[in-house]
mmCIF file of C-alpha atoms in Angstrom:
data_model
loop_
_atom_site.group_PDB
_atom_site.id
_atom_site.type_symbol
_atom_site.label_atom_id
_atom_site.label_comp_id
_atom_site.label_asym_id
_atom_site.label_seq_id
_atom_site.Cartn_x
_atom_site.Cartn_y
_atom_site.Cartn_z
ATOM 1 C CA UNK A 28 154.820 5.374 -184.678
ATOM 2 C CA UNK A 29 153.456 2.755 -186.218
ATOM 3 C CA UNK A 30 149.754 4.188 -186.956
ATOM 4 C CA UNK A 31 147.346 4.798 -189.668
ATOM 5 C CA UNK A 32 145.170 7.647 -190.651
ATOM 6 C CA UNK A 33 141.679 8.550 -191.750
ATOM 7 C CA UNK A 34 140.190 11.777 -193.240
ATOM 8 C CA UNK A 35 137.789 12.921 -195.647
ATOM 9 C CA UNK A 36 134.720 12.375 -193.897
ATOM 10 C CA UNK A 37 131.866 14.763 -193.550
ATOM 11 C CA UNK A 38 128.011 15.200 -194.130
ATOM 12 C CA UNK A 39 126.593 15.043 -197.606
ATOM 13 C CA UNK A 40 123.086 14.249 -199.178
ATOM 14 C CA UNK A 41 121.484 11.428 -200.560
ATOM 15 C CA UNK A 42 122.923 10.464 -203.841
ATOM 16 C CA UNK A 43 126.255 12.910 -203.154
ATOM 17 C CA UNK A 44 129.612 11.629 -203.043
ATOM 18 C CA UNK A 45 132.995 11.777 -200.486
ATOM 19 C CA UNK A 46 136.391 10.213 -201.200
ATOM 20 C CA UNK A 47 138.241 8.943 -198.309
ATOM 21 C CA UNK A 48 141.699 8.513 -197.133
ATOM 22 C CA UNK A 49 143.618 7.053 -194.818
ATOM 23 C CA UNK A 50 147.498 7.534 -194.618
ATOM 24 C CA UNK A 51 149.880 5.176 -193.328
ATOM 25 C CA UNK A 52 152.907 5.950 -191.280
ATOM 26 C CA UNK A 53 155.787 3.602 -189.766
ATOM 27 C CA UNK A 54 155.153 0.112 -191.651
ATOM 28 C CA UNK A 55 155.656 -0.886 -195.221
ATOM 29 C CA UNK A 56 152.376 -0.143 -196.335
ATOM 30 C CA UNK A 57 153.249 -1.314 -199.870
ATOM 31 C CA UNK A 58 153.851 -4.947 -198.084
ATOM 32 C CA UNK A 59 150.059 -5.450 -197.068
ATOM 33 C CA UNK A 60 146.831 -5.254 -198.239
ATOM 34 C CA UNK A 61 144.537 -2.848 -196.955
ATOM 35 C CA UNK A 62 140.619 -3.441 -196.122
ATOM 36 C CA UNK A 63 137.584 -0.647 -195.442
ATOM 37 C CA UNK A 64 135.584 -1.962 -192.318
ATOM 38 C CA UNK A 65 132.903 0.038 -191.471
ATOM 39 C CA UNK A 66 130.600 0.990 -187.971
ATOM 40 C CA UNK A 67 127.103 2.485 -188.143
ATOM 41 C CA UNK A 68 126.344 4.627 -184.578
ATOM 42 C CA UNK A 69 125.245 1.943 -182.578
ATOM 43 C CA UNK A 70 125.889 -1.516 -184.886
ATOM 44 C CA UNK A 71 128.437 -3.695 -185.641
ATOM 45 C CA UNK A 72 131.746 -4.175 -188.086
ATOM 46 C CA UNK A 73 131.116 -4.571 -191.347
ATOM 47 C CA UNK A 74 133.305 -5.468 -194.123
ATOM 48 C CA UNK A 75 133.644 -2.646 -197.138
ATOM 49 C CA UNK A 76 136.160 -3.512 -199.279
ATOM 50 C CA UNK A 77 139.676 -4.538 -200.009
ATOM 51 C CA UNK A 78 142.572 -4.385 -202.152
ATOM 52 C CA UNK A 79 146.119 -6.463 -202.721
ATOM 53 C CA UNK A 80 149.279 -4.792 -202.176
ATOM 54 C CA UNK A 81 149.470 -4.091 -206.154
ATOM 55 C CA UNK A 82 146.416 -2.154 -206.469
ATOM 56 C CA UNK A 83 144.953 -5.044 -208.799
ATOM 57 C CA UNK A 84 142.596 -6.939 -207.303
ATOM 58 C CA UNK A 85 140.002 -5.430 -205.174
ATOM 59 C CA UNK A 86 136.678 -7.164 -203.143
ATOM 60 C CA UNK A 87 133.587 -5.260 -202.202
ATOM 61 C CA UNK A 88 130.616 -5.855 -199.872
ATOM 62 C CA UNK A 89 127.643 -6.673 -202.164
ATOM 63 C CA UNK A 90 125.958 -3.510 -200.551
ATOM 64 C CA UNK A 91 128.622 -0.832 -201.852
ATOM 65 C CA UNK A 92 129.699 -2.750 -205.406
ATOM 66 C CA UNK A 93 129.144 -0.566 -208.014
ATOM 67 C CA UNK A 94 128.960 2.525 -206.013
ATOM 68 C CA UNK A 95 132.021 2.577 -204.125
ATOM 69 C CA UNK A 96 135.978 2.274 -205.747
ATOM 70 C CA UNK A 97 138.981 1.355 -203.353
ATOM 71 C CA UNK A 98 142.588 2.360 -204.920
ATOM 72 C CA UNK A 99 146.264 2.868 -203.454
ATOM 73 C CA UNK A 100 148.802 4.455 -204.050
ATOM 74 C CA UNK A 101 151.560 2.985 -202.555
ATOM 75 C CA UNK A 102 154.016 6.261 -203.863
ATOM 76 C CA UNK A 103 152.229 8.010 -201.326
ATOM 77 C CA UNK A 104 152.101 5.360 -198.425
ATOM 78 C CA UNK A 105 147.898 5.632 -198.872
ATOM 79 C CA UNK A 106 144.909 4.454 -198.697
ATOM 80 C CA UNK A 107 141.437 5.592 -200.976
ATOM 81 C CA UNK A 108 137.776 4.929 -200.984
ATOM 82 C CA UNK A 109 135.872 6.818 -203.316
ATOM 83 C CA UNK A 110 131.781 6.680 -202.427
ATOM 84 C CA UNK A 111 129.261 8.023 -204.595
ATOM 85 C CA UNK A 112 125.507 7.534 -205.547
ATOM 86 C CA UNK A 113 125.382 7.629 -201.408
ATOM 87 C CA UNK A 114 122.507 6.015 -199.102
ATOM 88 C CA UNK A 115 121.554 7.224 -195.785
ATOM 89 C CA UNK A 116 122.263 3.288 -194.397
ATOM 90 C CA UNK A 117 126.043 3.961 -195.973
ATOM 91 C CA UNK A 118 126.264 6.405 -192.371
ATOM 92 C CA UNK A 119 128.962 5.187 -190.042
ATOM 93 C CA UNK A 120 132.701 5.874 -188.955
ATOM 94 C CA UNK A 121 134.773 4.301 -191.646
ATOM 95 C CA UNK A 122 138.251 2.726 -190.744
ATOM 96 C CA UNK A 123 140.830 1.906 -192.667
ATOM 97 C CA UNK A 124 142.696 -0.917 -191.601
ATOM 98 C CA UNK A 125 145.974 -2.821 -192.899
ATOM 99 C CA UNK A 126 145.435 -6.660 -193.030
ATOM 100 C CA UNK A 127 147.339 -9.366 -190.886
ATOM 101 C CA UNK A 128 148.152 -12.867 -190.284
ATOM 102 C CA UNK A 129 144.531 -15.007 -190.600
ATOM 103 C CA UNK A 130 143.306 -12.465 -192.224
ATOM 104 C CA UNK A 131 143.023 -10.111 -188.936
ATOM 105 C CA UNK A 132 143.278 -6.846 -188.561
ATOM 106 C CA UNK A 133 146.419 -5.143 -186.885
ATOM 107 C CA UNK A 134 146.529 -1.627 -186.974
ATOM 108 C CA UNK A 135 143.476 0.498 -186.508
ATOM 109 C CA UNK A 136 143.191 4.135 -187.085
ATOM 110 C CA UNK A 137 140.670 6.535 -185.196
ATOM 111 C CA UNK A 138 137.800 6.386 -188.128
ATOM 112 C CA UNK A 139 136.248 9.151 -190.542
ATOM 113 C CA UNK A 140 132.840 9.379 -189.825
ATOM 114 C CA UNK A 141 130.497 9.585 -192.793
ATOM 115 C CA UNK A 142 126.462 11.054 -192.314
ATOM 116 C CA UNK A 143 124.250 11.022 -195.305
ATOM 117 C CA UNK A 144 121.066 12.359 -194.658
ATOM 118 C CA UNK A 145 118.587 14.911 -196.623
ATOM 119 C CA UNK B 13 125.342 -8.546 -192.868
ATOM 120 C CA UNK B 14 127.112 -10.429 -189.545
ATOM 121 C CA UNK B 15 127.126 -14.189 -190.690
ATOM 122 C CA UNK B 16 128.682 -15.064 -187.539
ATOM 123 C CA UNK B 17 126.784 -15.321 -184.597
ATOM 124 C CA UNK B 18 127.741 -14.504 -180.832
ATOM 125 C CA UNK B 19 125.472 -13.915 -177.604
ATOM 126 C CA UNK B 20 124.412 -10.234 -177.341
ATOM 127 C CA UNK B 21 125.928 -10.003 -173.717
ATOM 128 C CA UNK B 22 127.535 -11.775 -170.872
ATOM 129 C CA UNK B 23 129.136 -11.233 -167.358
ATOM 130 C CA UNK B 24 131.110 -12.243 -164.647
ATOM 131 C CA UNK B 25 132.570 -10.962 -161.186
ATOM 132 C CA UNK B 26 136.241 -9.545 -161.158
ATOM 133 C CA UNK B 27 138.272 -12.395 -161.100
ATOM 134 C CA UNK B 28 136.167 -14.815 -162.361
ATOM 135 C CA UNK B 29 136.262 -16.502 -166.069
ATOM 136 C CA UNK B 30 133.797 -16.016 -168.865
ATOM 137 C CA UNK B 31 133.817 -17.336 -172.409
ATOM 138 C CA UNK B 32 132.579 -15.895 -175.660
ATOM 139 C CA UNK B 33 131.011 -18.068 -178.294
ATOM 140 C CA UNK B 34 130.943 -17.405 -182.132
ATOM 141 C CA UNK B 35 129.602 -20.117 -184.408
ATOM 142 C CA UNK B 36 130.135 -19.946 -188.613
ATOM 143 C CA UNK B 37 129.093 -22.067 -191.312
ATOM 144 C CA UNK B 38 131.008 -23.876 -193.952
ATOM 145 C CA UNK B 39 131.673 -21.049 -195.627
ATOM 146 C CA UNK B 40 133.870 -19.235 -192.823
ATOM 147 C CA UNK B 41 135.122 -20.996 -189.809
ATOM 148 C CA UNK B 42 134.125 -24.483 -191.046
ATOM 149 C CA UNK B 43 136.145 -24.117 -194.155
ATOM 150 C CA UNK B 44 139.366 -23.909 -192.442
ATOM 151 C CA UNK B 45 139.676 -20.221 -192.310
ATOM 152 C CA UNK B 46 141.324 -18.484 -189.433
ATOM 153 C CA UNK B 47 139.417 -16.264 -186.551
ATOM 154 C CA UNK B 48 140.340 -13.129 -184.948
ATOM 155 C CA UNK B 49 138.432 -11.167 -181.862
ATOM 156 C CA UNK B 50 138.348 -8.145 -181.109
ATOM 157 C CA UNK B 51 137.926 -5.725 -178.766
ATOM 158 C CA UNK B 52 136.484 -2.573 -178.976
ATOM 159 C CA UNK B 53 135.836 0.130 -175.435
ATOM 160 C CA UNK B 54 132.790 2.255 -176.645
ATOM 161 C CA UNK B 55 134.092 5.475 -178.412
ATOM 162 C CA UNK B 56 137.388 4.231 -179.653
ATOM 163 C CA UNK B 57 138.591 2.042 -182.212
ATOM 164 C CA UNK B 58 138.641 -1.933 -182.352
ATOM 165 C CA UNK B 59 141.807 -3.826 -180.840
ATOM 166 C CA UNK B 60 142.829 -6.735 -182.517
ATOM 167 C CA UNK B 61 142.991 -9.363 -179.467
ATOM 168 C CA UNK B 62 143.702 -12.803 -180.652
ATOM 169 C CA UNK B 63 144.398 -13.545 -184.453
ATOM 170 C CA UNK B 64 144.774 -16.796 -186.550
ATOM 171 C CA UNK B 65 142.704 -18.564 -183.915
ATOM 172 C CA UNK B 66 144.317 -18.886 -180.598
ATOM 173 C CA UNK B 67 147.793 -16.196 -181.385
ATOM 174 C CA UNK B 68 148.033 -12.975 -179.045
ATOM 175 C CA UNK B 69 149.989 -9.787 -180.398
ATOM 176 C CA UNK B 70 151.959 -8.241 -178.222
ATOM 177 C CA UNK B 71 150.851 -6.460 -175.293
ATOM 178 C CA UNK B 72 147.541 -8.924 -175.128
ATOM 179 C CA UNK B 73 147.441 -10.366 -171.874
ATOM 180 C CA UNK B 74 147.310 -14.163 -171.456
ATOM 181 C CA UNK B 75 144.315 -14.134 -169.823
ATOM 182 C CA UNK B 76 142.628 -13.696 -173.156
ATOM 183 C CA UNK B 77 142.759 -17.003 -175.178
ATOM 184 C CA UNK B 78 141.194 -18.462 -178.253
ATOM 185 C CA UNK B 79 139.858 -21.930 -179.075
ATOM 186 C CA UNK B 80 138.423 -23.062 -182.799
ATOM 187 C CA UNK B 81 136.656 -26.212 -183.760
ATOM 188 C CA UNK B 82 134.163 -27.329 -186.672
ATOM 189 C CA UNK B 83 132.197 -24.103 -187.707
ATOM 190 C CA UNK B 84 132.689 -22.469 -184.199
ATOM 191 C CA UNK B 85 135.469 -20.686 -182.475
ATOM 192 C CA UNK B 86 135.468 -19.088 -178.475
ATOM 193 C CA UNK B 87 136.940 -16.430 -176.482
ATOM 194 C CA UNK B 88 138.461 -16.733 -172.302
ATOM 195 C CA UNK B 89 138.679 -14.219 -170.647
ATOM 196 C CA UNK B 90 140.151 -15.067 -167.229
ATOM 197 C CA UNK B 91 140.954 -12.979 -164.076
ATOM 198 C CA UNK B 92 138.069 -10.435 -165.301
ATOM 199 C CA UNK B 93 139.169 -6.821 -164.802
ATOM 200 C CA UNK B 94 137.152 -3.972 -164.672
ATOM 201 C CA UNK B 95 139.212 -2.647 -167.754
ATOM 202 C CA UNK B 96 137.300 -5.797 -169.592
ATOM 203 C CA UNK B 97 133.639 -4.175 -169.396
ATOM 204 C CA UNK B 98 133.736 -3.838 -173.489
ATOM 205 C CA UNK B 99 132.022 -4.846 -176.917
ATOM 206 C CA UNK B 100 134.074 -8.305 -178.604
ATOM 207 C CA UNK B 101 133.654 -9.230 -182.212
ATOM 208 C CA UNK B 102 134.902 -12.395 -183.760
ATOM 209 C CA UNK B 103 135.833 -12.664 -187.410
ATOM 210 C CA UNK B 104 137.158 -14.753 -190.043
ATOM 211 C CA UNK B 105 137.360 -14.776 -193.718
ATOM 212 C CA UNK B 106 133.829 -15.723 -195.598
ATOM 213 C CA UNK B 107 134.254 -17.364 -199.071
ATOM 214 C CA UNK B 108 130.655 -16.091 -200.705
ATOM 215 C CA UNK B 109 131.465 -12.678 -199.323
ATOM 216 C CA UNK B 110 135.114 -13.132 -200.781
ATOM 217 C CA UNK B 111 136.410 -10.754 -197.698
ATOM 218 C CA UNK B 112 135.159 -10.446 -193.547
ATOM 219 C CA UNK B 113 132.524 -11.931 -191.777
ATOM 220 C CA UNK B 114 132.069 -10.392 -188.675
ATOM 221 C CA UNK B 115 130.700 -11.271 -185.187
ATOM 222 C CA UNK B 116 127.257 -9.702 -184.168
ATOM 223 C CA UNK B 117 128.933 -8.822 -181.474
ATOM 224 C CA UNK B 118 129.646 -9.489 -177.598
ATOM 225 C CA UNK B 119 128.820 -7.080 -174.480
ATOM 226 C CA UNK B 120 130.535 -8.132 -171.648
ATOM 227 C CA UNK B 121 130.036 -6.491 -168.132
ATOM 228 C CA UNK B 122 131.981 -6.819 -165.219
ATOM 229 C CA UNK B 123 129.430 -6.806 -161.960
#
């Protein structure tokens, strides 16, 4: 079965840290750029970060640059998002997505919820 | 953060045809980047509906079609069905963001 499964979300206080993980199954993980996309409660979709196939090229949204770090381990078919200096506005469901043709997002996981609150 | 503009809502009766517009700029759609469309039923993850402007992934009914012109794109849904009721988002690459730009989202109501 082709899928991605996110984990690592939870509740944290402002200024805290979390590490999200995304395990990929059923496809050649090391051949695809991967992204994190988030959705705040009741809001739209926002790009967070992307990483190329060998992990050397990374991009970040302005809102998270300097606080979040994306990485991947192709030997484990796993994508990560290390989040630090968390703010209340980072509260959202975080989705791990595979980049497909046309810079589209083909495979979506169920998402993992991050809640930042005091 | 949305840089692609969509109407907040559209509606139509079963069997009718509706279109959803997506307006961008010279840093995304107007720069020649492809437009993609997603369907999101509340409480679930988005699903890719159209990629590369006009292409439907396997399993997506041909009632859904996409088009692009200049700095805009459109999603058309014909033969509306109750199950089409969902939120729809457009998306494209944006050079100023060095990442994805998403649309503001459109809620489709089937009357």
